[in-house]
Coordinates of C-alpha atoms and ligand atoms in Angstrom, one line a residue:
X1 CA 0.0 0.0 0.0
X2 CA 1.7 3.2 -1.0
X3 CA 2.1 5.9 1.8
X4 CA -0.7 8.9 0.5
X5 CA 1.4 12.5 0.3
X6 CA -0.2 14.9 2.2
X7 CA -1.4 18.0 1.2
X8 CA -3.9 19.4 3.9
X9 CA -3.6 19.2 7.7
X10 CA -6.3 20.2 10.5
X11 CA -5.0 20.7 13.8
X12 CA -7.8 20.9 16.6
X13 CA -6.7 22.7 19.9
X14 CA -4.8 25.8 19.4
X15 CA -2.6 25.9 22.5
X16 CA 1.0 25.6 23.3
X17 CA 0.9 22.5 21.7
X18 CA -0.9 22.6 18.6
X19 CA -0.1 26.3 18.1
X20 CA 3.8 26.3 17.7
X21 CA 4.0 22.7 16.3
X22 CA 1.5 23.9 13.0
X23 CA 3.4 27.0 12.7
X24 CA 6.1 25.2 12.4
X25 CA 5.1 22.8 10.0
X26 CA 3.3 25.3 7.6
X27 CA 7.0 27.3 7.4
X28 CA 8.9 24.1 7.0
X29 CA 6.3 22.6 4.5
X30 CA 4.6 25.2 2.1
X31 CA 3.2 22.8 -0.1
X32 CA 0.6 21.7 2.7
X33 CA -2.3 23.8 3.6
X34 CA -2.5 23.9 7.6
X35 CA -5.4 25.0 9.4
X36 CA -5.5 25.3 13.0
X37 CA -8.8 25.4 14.3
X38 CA -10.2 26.1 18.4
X39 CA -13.4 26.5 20.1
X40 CA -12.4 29.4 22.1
X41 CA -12.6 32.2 19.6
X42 CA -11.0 34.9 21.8
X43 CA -7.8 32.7 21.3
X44 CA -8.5 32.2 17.5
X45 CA -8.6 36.2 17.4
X46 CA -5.5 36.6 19.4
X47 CA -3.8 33.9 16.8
X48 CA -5.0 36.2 14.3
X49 CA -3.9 39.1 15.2
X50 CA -2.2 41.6 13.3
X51 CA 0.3 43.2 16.0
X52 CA 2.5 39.6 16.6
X53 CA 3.0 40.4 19.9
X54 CA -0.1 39.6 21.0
X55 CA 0.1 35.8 19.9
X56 CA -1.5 34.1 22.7
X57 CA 1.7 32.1 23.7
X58 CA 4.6 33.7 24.5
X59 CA 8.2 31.7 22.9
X60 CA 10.9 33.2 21.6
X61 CA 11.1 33.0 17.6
X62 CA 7.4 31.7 17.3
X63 CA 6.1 35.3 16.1
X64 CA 8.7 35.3 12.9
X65 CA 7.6 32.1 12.1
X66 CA 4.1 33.1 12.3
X67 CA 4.5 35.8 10.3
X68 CA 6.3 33.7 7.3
X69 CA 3.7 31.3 7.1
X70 CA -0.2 32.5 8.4
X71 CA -2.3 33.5 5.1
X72 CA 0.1 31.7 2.9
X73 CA -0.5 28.3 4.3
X74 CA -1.1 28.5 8.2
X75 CA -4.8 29.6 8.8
X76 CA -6.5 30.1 12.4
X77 CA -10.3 29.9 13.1
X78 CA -12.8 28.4 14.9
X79 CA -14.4 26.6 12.1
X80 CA -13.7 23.1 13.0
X81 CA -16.1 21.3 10.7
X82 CA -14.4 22.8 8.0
X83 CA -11.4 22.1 9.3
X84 CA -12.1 18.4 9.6
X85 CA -13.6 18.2 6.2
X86 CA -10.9 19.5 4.6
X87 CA -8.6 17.4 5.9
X88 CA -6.4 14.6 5.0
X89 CA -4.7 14.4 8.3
X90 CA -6.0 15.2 11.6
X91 CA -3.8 16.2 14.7
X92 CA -6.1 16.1 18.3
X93 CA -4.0 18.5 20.1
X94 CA -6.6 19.7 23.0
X95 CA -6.0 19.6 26.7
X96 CA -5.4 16.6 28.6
X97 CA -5.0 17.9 32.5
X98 CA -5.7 15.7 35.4
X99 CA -9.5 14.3 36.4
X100 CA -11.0 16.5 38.9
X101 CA -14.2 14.1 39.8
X102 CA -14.8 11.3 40.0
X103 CA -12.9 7.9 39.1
X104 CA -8.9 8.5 38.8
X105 CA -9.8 12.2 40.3
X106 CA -6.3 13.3 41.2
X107 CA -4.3 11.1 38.8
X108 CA -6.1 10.1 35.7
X109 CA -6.2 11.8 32.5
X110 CA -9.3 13.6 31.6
X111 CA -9.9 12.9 28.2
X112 CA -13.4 14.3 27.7
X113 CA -11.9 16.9 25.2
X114 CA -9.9 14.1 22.7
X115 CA -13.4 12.3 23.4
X116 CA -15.3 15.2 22.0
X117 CA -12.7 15.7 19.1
X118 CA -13.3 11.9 18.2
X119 CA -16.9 12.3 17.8
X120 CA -16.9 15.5 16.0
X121 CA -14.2 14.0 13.6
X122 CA -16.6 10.8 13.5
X123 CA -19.2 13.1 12.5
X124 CA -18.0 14.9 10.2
X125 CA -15.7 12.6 8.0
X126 CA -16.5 11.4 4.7
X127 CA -13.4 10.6 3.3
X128 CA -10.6 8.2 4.7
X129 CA -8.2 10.3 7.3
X130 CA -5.0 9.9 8.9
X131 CA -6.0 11.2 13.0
X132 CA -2.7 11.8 14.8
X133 CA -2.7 12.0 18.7
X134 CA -0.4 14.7 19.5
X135 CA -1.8 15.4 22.9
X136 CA -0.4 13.5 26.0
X137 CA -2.2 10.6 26.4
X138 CA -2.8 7.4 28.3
X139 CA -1.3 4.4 26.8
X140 CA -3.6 3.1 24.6
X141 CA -6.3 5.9 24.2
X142 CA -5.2 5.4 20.5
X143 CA -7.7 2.7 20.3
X144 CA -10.5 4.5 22.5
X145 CA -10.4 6.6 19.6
X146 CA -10.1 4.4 17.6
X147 CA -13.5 2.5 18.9
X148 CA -15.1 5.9 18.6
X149 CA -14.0 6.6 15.4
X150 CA -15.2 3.3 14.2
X151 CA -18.4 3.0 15.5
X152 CA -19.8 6.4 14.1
X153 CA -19.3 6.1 10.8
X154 CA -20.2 4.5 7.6
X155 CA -17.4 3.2 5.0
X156 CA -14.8 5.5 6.3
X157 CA -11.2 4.2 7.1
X158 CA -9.6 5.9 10.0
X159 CA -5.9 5.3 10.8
X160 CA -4.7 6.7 14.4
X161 CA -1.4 7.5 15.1
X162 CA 0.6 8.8 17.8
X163 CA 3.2 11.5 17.6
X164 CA 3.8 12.9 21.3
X165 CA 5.3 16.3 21.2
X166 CA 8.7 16.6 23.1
X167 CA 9.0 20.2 22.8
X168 CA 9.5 22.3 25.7
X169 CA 8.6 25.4 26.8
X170 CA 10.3 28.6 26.4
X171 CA 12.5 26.7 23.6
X172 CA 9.6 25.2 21.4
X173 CA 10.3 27.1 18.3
X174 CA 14.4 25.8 18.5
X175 CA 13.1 22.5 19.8
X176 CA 10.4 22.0 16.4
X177 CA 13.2 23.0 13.9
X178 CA 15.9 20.7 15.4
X179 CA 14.1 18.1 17.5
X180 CA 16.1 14.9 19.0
X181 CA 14.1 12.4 17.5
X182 CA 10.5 12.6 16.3
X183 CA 8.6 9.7 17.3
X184 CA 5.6 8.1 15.4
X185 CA 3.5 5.2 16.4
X186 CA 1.1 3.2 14.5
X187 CA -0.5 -0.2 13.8
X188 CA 1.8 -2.6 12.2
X189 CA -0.4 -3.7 9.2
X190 CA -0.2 -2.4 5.6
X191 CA -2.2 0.5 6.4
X192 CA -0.7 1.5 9.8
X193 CA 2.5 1.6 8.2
X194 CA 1.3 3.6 5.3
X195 CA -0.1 6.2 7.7
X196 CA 3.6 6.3 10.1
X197 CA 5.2 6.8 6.4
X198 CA 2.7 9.4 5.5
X199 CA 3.3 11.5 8.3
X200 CA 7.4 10.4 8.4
X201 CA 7.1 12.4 5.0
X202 CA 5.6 15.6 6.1
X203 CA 8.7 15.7 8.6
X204 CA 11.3 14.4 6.6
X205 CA 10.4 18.1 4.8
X206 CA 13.2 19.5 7.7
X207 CA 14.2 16.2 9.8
X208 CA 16.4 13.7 9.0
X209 CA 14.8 10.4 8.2
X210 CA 17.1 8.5 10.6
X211 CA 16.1 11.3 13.2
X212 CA 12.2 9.9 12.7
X213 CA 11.8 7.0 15.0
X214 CA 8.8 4.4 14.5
X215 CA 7.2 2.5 16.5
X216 CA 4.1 0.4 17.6
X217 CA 1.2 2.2 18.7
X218 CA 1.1 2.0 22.1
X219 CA 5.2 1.8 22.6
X220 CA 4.6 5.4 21.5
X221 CA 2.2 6.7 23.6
X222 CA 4.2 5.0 26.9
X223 CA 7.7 6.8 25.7
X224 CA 6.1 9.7 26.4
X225 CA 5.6 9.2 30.0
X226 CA 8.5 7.1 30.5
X227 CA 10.8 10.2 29.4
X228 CA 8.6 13.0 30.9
X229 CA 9.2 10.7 34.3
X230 CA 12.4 10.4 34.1
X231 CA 13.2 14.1 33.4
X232 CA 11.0 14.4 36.2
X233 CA 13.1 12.1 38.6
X234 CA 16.4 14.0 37.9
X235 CA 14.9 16.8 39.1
X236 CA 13.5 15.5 41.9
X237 CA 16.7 13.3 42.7
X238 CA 18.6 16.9 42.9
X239 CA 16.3 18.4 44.6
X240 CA 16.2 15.8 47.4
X241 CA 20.0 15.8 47.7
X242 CA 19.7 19.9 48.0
X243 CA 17.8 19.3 51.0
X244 CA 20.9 17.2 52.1
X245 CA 23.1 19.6 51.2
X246 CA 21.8 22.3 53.3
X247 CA 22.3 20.7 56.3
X248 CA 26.4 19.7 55.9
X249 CA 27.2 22.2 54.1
X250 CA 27.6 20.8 50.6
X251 CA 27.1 22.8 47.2
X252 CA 24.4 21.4 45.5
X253 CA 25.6 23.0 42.2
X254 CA 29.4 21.2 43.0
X255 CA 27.5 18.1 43.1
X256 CA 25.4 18.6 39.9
X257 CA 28.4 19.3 38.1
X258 CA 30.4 16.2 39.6
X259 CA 28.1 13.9 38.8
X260 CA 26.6 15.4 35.7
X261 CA 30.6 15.1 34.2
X262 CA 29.8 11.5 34.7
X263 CA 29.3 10.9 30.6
X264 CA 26.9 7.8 31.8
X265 CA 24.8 10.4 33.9
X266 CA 24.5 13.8 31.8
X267 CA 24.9 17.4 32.5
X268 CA 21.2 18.2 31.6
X269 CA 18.4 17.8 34.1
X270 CA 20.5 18.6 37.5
X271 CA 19.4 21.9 38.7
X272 CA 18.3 22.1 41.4
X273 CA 15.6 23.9 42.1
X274 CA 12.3 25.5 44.1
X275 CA 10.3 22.4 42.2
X276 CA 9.4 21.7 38.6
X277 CA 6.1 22.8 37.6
X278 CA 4.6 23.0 33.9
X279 CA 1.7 21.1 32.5
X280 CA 3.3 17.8 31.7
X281 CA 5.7 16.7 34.6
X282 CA 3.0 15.9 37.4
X283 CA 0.5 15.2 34.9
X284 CA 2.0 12.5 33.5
X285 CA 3.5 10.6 36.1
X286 CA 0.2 10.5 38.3
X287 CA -0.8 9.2 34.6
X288 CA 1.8 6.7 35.2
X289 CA 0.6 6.1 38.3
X290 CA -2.9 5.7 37.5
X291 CA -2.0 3.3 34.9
X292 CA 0.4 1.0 36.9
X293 CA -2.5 0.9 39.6
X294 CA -5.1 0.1 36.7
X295 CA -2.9 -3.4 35.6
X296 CA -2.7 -4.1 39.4
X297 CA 1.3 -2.8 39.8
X298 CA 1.1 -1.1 43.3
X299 CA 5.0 -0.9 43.8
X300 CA 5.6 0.4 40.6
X301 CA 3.2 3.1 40.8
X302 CA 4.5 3.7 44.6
X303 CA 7.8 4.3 43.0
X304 CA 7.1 7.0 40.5
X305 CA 4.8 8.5 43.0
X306 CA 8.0 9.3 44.8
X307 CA 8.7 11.7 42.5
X308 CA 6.0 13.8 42.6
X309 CA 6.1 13.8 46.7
X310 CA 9.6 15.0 47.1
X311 CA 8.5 17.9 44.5
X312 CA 5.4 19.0 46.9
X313 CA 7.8 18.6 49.8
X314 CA 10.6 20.9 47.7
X315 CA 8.1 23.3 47.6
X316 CA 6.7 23.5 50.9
X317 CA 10.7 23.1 52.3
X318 CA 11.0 26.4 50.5
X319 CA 7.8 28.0 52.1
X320 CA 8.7 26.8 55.3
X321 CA 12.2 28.1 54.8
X322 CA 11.1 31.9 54.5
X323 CA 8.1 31.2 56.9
X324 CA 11.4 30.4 59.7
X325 CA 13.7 32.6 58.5
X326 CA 11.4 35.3 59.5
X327 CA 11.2 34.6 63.0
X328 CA 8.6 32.1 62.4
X329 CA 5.9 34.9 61.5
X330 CA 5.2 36.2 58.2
X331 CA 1.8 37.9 58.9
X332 CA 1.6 41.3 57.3
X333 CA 4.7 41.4 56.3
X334 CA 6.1 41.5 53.0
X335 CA 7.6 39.2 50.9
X336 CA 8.2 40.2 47.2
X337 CA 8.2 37.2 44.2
X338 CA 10.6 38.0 41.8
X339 CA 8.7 35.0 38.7
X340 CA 5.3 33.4 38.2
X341 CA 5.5 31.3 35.4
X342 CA 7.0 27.8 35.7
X343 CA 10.0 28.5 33.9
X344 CA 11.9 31.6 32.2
X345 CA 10.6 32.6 29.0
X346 CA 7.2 31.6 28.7
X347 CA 3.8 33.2 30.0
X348 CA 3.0 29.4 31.2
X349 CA 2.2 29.3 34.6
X350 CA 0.7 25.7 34.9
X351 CA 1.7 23.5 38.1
X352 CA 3.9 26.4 39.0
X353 CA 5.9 26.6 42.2
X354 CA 4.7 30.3 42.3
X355 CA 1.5 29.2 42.9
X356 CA 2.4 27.0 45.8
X357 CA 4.6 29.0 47.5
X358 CA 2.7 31.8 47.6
X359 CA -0.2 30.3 48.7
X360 CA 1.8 28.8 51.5
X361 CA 2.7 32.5 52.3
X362 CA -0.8 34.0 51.8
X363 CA -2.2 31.2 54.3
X364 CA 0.2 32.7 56.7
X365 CA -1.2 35.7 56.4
X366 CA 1.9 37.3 54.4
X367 CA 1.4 39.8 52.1
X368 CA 2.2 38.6 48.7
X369 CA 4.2 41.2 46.3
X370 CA 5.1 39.6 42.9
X371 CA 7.0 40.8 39.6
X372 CA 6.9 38.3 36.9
X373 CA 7.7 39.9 33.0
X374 CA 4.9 37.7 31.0
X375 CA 2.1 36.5 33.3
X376 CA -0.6 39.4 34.3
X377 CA -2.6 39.4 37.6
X378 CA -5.6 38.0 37.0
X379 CA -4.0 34.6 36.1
X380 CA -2.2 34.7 39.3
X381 CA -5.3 35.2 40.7
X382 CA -7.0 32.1 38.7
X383 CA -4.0 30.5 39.7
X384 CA -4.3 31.2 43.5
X385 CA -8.3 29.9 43.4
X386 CA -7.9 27.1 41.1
X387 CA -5.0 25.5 43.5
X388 CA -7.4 26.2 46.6
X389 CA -5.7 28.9 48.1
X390 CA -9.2 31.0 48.6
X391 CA -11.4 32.8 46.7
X392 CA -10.5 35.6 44.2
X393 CA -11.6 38.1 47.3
X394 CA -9.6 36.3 49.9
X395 CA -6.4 36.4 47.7
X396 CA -6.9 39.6 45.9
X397 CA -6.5 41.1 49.6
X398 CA -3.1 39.8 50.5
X399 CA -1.6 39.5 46.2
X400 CA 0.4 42.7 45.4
X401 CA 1.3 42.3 41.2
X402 CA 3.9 45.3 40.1
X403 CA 5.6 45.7 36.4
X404 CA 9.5 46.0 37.7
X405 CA 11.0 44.6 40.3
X406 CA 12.1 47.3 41.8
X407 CA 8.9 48.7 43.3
X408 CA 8.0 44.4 43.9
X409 CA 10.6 44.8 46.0
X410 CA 10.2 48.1 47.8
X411 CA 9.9 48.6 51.6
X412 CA 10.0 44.2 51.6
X413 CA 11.2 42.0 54.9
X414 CA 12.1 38.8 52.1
X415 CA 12.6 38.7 48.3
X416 CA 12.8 35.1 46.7
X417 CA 13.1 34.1 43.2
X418 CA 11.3 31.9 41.9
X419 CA 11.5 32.0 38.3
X420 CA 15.2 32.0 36.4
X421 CA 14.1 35.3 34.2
X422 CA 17.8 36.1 32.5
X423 CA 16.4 40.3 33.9
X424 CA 16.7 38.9 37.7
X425 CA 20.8 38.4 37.2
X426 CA 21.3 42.1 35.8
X427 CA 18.9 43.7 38.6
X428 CA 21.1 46.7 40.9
X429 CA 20.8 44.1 43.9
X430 CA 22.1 46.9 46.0
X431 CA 19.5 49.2 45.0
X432 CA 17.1 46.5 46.1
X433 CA 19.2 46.0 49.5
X434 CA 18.6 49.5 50.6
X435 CA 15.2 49.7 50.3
X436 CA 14.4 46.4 52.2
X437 CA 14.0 46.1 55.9
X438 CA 17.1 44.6 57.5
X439 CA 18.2 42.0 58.2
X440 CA 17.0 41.8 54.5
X441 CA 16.5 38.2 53.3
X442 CA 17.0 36.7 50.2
X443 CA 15.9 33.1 49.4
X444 CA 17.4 32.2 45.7
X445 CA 15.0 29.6 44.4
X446 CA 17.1 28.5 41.5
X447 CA 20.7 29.5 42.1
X448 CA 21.0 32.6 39.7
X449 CA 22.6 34.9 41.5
X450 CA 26.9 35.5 42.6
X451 CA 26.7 34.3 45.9
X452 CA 29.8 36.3 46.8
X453 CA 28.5 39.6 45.9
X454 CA 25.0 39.0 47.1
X455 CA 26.9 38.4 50.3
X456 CA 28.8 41.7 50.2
X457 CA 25.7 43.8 49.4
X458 CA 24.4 42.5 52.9
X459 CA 21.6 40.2 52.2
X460 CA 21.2 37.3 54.4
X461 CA 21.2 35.0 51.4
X462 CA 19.7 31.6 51.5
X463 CA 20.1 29.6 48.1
X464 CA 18.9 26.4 47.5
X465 CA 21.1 23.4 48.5
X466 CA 23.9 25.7 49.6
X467 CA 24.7 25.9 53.8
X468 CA 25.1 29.3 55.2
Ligands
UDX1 C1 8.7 19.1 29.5 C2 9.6 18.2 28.7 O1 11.0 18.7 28.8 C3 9.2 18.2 27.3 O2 10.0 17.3 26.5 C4 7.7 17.7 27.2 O3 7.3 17.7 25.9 C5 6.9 18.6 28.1 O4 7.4 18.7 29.4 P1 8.4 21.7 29.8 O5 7.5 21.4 30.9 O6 8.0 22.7 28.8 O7 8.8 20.4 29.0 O8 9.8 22.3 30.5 P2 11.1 21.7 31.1 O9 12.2 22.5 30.5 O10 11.2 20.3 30.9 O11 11.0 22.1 32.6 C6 10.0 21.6 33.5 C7 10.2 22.1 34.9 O12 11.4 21.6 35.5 C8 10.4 23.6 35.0 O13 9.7 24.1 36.1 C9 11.9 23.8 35.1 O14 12.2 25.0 35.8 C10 12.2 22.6 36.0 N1 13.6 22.2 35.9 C11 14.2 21.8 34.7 C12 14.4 22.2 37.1 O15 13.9 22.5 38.2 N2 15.7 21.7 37.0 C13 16.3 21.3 35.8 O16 17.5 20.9 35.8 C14 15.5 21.3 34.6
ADP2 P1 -1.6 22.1 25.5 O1 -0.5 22.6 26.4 O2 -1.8 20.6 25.6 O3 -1.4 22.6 24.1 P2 -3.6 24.1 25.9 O4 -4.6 24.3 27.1 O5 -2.6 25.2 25.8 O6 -3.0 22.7 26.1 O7 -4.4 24.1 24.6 C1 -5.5 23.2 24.3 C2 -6.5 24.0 23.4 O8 -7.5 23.0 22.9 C3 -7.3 25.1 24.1 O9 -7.1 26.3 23.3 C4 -8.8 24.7 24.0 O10 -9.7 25.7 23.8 C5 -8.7 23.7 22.8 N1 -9.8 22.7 22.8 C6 -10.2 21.9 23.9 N2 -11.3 21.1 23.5 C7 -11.5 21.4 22.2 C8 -12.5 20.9 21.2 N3 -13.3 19.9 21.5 N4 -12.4 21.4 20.0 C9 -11.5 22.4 19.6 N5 -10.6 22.9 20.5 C10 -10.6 22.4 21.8

């Protein structure tokens, strides 16, 4: 069976998955038409939108490529029938967070959207199509939608693939124009491997071929979670030895870079840090979890759980850190946030440690000044309610949102960083020192800052996994 070249592509979801990966794809590969399609039409308009700073993601490098490619061959609306019509291949690429009711609640995936999208594609087919799951997934939702797909339609032939996205945040744009590997999954029969080669060829536009990994359907869909956990582990492994370290006097930092010089064990992945956050770490190992639990593998899905623990526990060690350091009382005093969002460069503020931290401090009664470049008040808000921190009028009383740091910072008892913003290094830290109450306290989240002349200025300087 020969592998059909595409030449139109619908993406449904137009998020910081669906929205960088099609951009991408309609620069790389002019010949196919790509249409991105959303039912939230305030996003559609922002995607739209003629000033290119007001994409609704914020990444570095994504606005040029927007701007080479939408109205020639990348087009945004909310028209999804359409979109599915016209389609020869389909990417779901909607959200996937974590149940909030009922069975799984906690752990699971919800997959009522990719449910939804599965119906409407049923629905709305009538011609064969290639469906590629691009959002992250349980193993073997592939053939949920697959039994969907299937069972709503007449004479149709629907191939589902998976092709999880390993871009990261804050690097997408660099990450979709030079990926590792790109990984596709499919059935093993003539037409499952017609559909993998189909959509090996719309990458093999930019990636080299031996870059383009296949697999079986549902080896796919578990590589995904297996190296989202394991990223997910370094980071946690660090972070449990920075706790370590701050109790003999170690440097966590020395230690990463030890180890990490270790060709066996890596550089990447050591940092130690307030916690990760971001909307796939936690997500998909209580996924993991859930899943190990489901085929009746209670110590496997203990272990993985690990990691997720010692990250709640990183971030409440941090809390609690400030909480002491301030003679045990933070109530109405202030304590600036230099970063929101989960990481630097990105507007992302999903599973933050912001949000956790903060809320650990508002509970105390603190008062909450924060300065993050990208991410506006209201979503701190949201993300203050959302995490159960009180209602919008409870927080809005003790959160404090400013546009520099320096007034974030003004007349403060702590400052602590929480995001790695590049701007935080270059700050006039003495400037900030002299209009802090003393002893002014400075709790470095993520290890940006020149310990020595931190020290000089006069802060009392806590870092993470470094003794006094
Ligand atoms: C991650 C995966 O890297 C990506 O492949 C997958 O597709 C989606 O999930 P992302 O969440 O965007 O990407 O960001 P990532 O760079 O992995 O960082 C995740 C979190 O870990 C951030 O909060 C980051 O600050 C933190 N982190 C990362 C550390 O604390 N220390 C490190 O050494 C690295
Ligand atoms: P991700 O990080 O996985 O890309 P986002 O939340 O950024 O997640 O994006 C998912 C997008 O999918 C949102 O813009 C949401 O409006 C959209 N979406 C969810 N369900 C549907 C649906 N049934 N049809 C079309 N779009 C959907």
């Amino acid at each position: 069976m020969e592998a059909k070249k595409i030449r139109s592509i619908c993406c449904i979801g137009a998020g910081y998955v669906g929205g960088p990966t099609m951009a991408v794809i309609a620069q790389k590969c002019p010949h196919i038409n790509v249409h991105v399609v959303d039912i939230n039409p305030q996003r559609i308009a922002d995607w739209n939108s003629d000033n290119l700073d007001e994409l609704p993601i914020y990444e570095p490098g994504l606005s040029e490529v927007v701007k080479d490619a939408r109205g020639r061959n990348l087009f945004f609306s909310t028209d999804i029938s359409k979109g599915i019509a016209e389609a020869e291949m389909i990417f779901i690429s909607v959200n996937t967070p974590t149940k909030t009711y009922g069975v799984g609640k906690g752990m699971a995936a919800d997959l009522k959207y990719v449910e939804l999208c599965a119906r409407q594609i049923a629905n709305e087919a009538t011609e064969d199509k290639i469906v590629v799951e691009k959002s992250t997934l349980p193993v073997r939702t592939a053939e949920s939608i697959k039994t969907i797909l299937e069972a709503n339609t007449t004479g149709v032939n629907f191939e589902v693939l998976s092709n999880p996205e390993f871009l990261a945040e804050g690097t997408a744009v660099q990450d979709l124009h030079n990926p590792d590997r790109v990984l596709i999954g499919g059935d093993q029969d003539e037409s499952g491997l017609a559909a993998i080669e189909s959509l090996t060829e719309v990458y093999a536009n930019w990636v080299p071929r031996e870059q383009i990994v296949q697999t079986r359907l549902w080896s796919s869909e578990l590589s995904k979670l297996t190296a989202n956990a394991f990223l997910a582990q370094r980071i946690s492994s660090i972070n449990s030895v920075s706790a370590l370290c701050e109790k003999t006097g170690a440097d966590v930092d020395e230690i990463a870079r030890a180890i990490g010089s270790d060709s066996r064990i890596g550089p990447k992945f050591l940092k130690a840090s307030v916690g990760f956050g971001g909307s796939c770490f936690q997500k998909d190992i209580l996924n993991l979890v859930y899943l190990c639990h489901h085929f009746g593998l209670p110590e496997v899905a203990d272990y993985w759980e690990q990691v997720v623990k010692i990250n709640d526990y990183q971030k409440k060690r941090f809390a609690k850190q400030i909480i002491d350091s301030l003679f045990n009382t933070v109530s109405g005093k202030k304590i600036a946030m230099l970063g929101w969002a989960f990481k630097k460069d990105t507007n992302d503020t999903r599973e933050s440690a912001a949000i956790y931290v903060a809320g650990e401090l508002i509970q105390d009664l603190a008062e909450v000044h924060v300065y993050d470049p990208k991410v506006t008040e209201q979503q701190m808000i949201n993300d203050l309610v959302y995490a159960g921190f009180g209602t919008e009028e409870e927080v809005s009383k003790l959160l404090f949102v400013y546009g520099n740091a320096y007034d974030a910072t003004n007349n403060a008892h702590a400052v602590s960083i929480i995001t790695e913003w590049d701007e935080f290094k270059e700050l006039d830290w003495k400037k900030i020192y002299n209009q802090m109450f003393k002893p002014a306290f400075l709790f470095d989240g993520r290890n940006i800052l020149d310990r020595k002349k931190i020290n000089e200025i006069g802060f009392d300087l806590r870092s993470i996994g470094k003794g006094l």
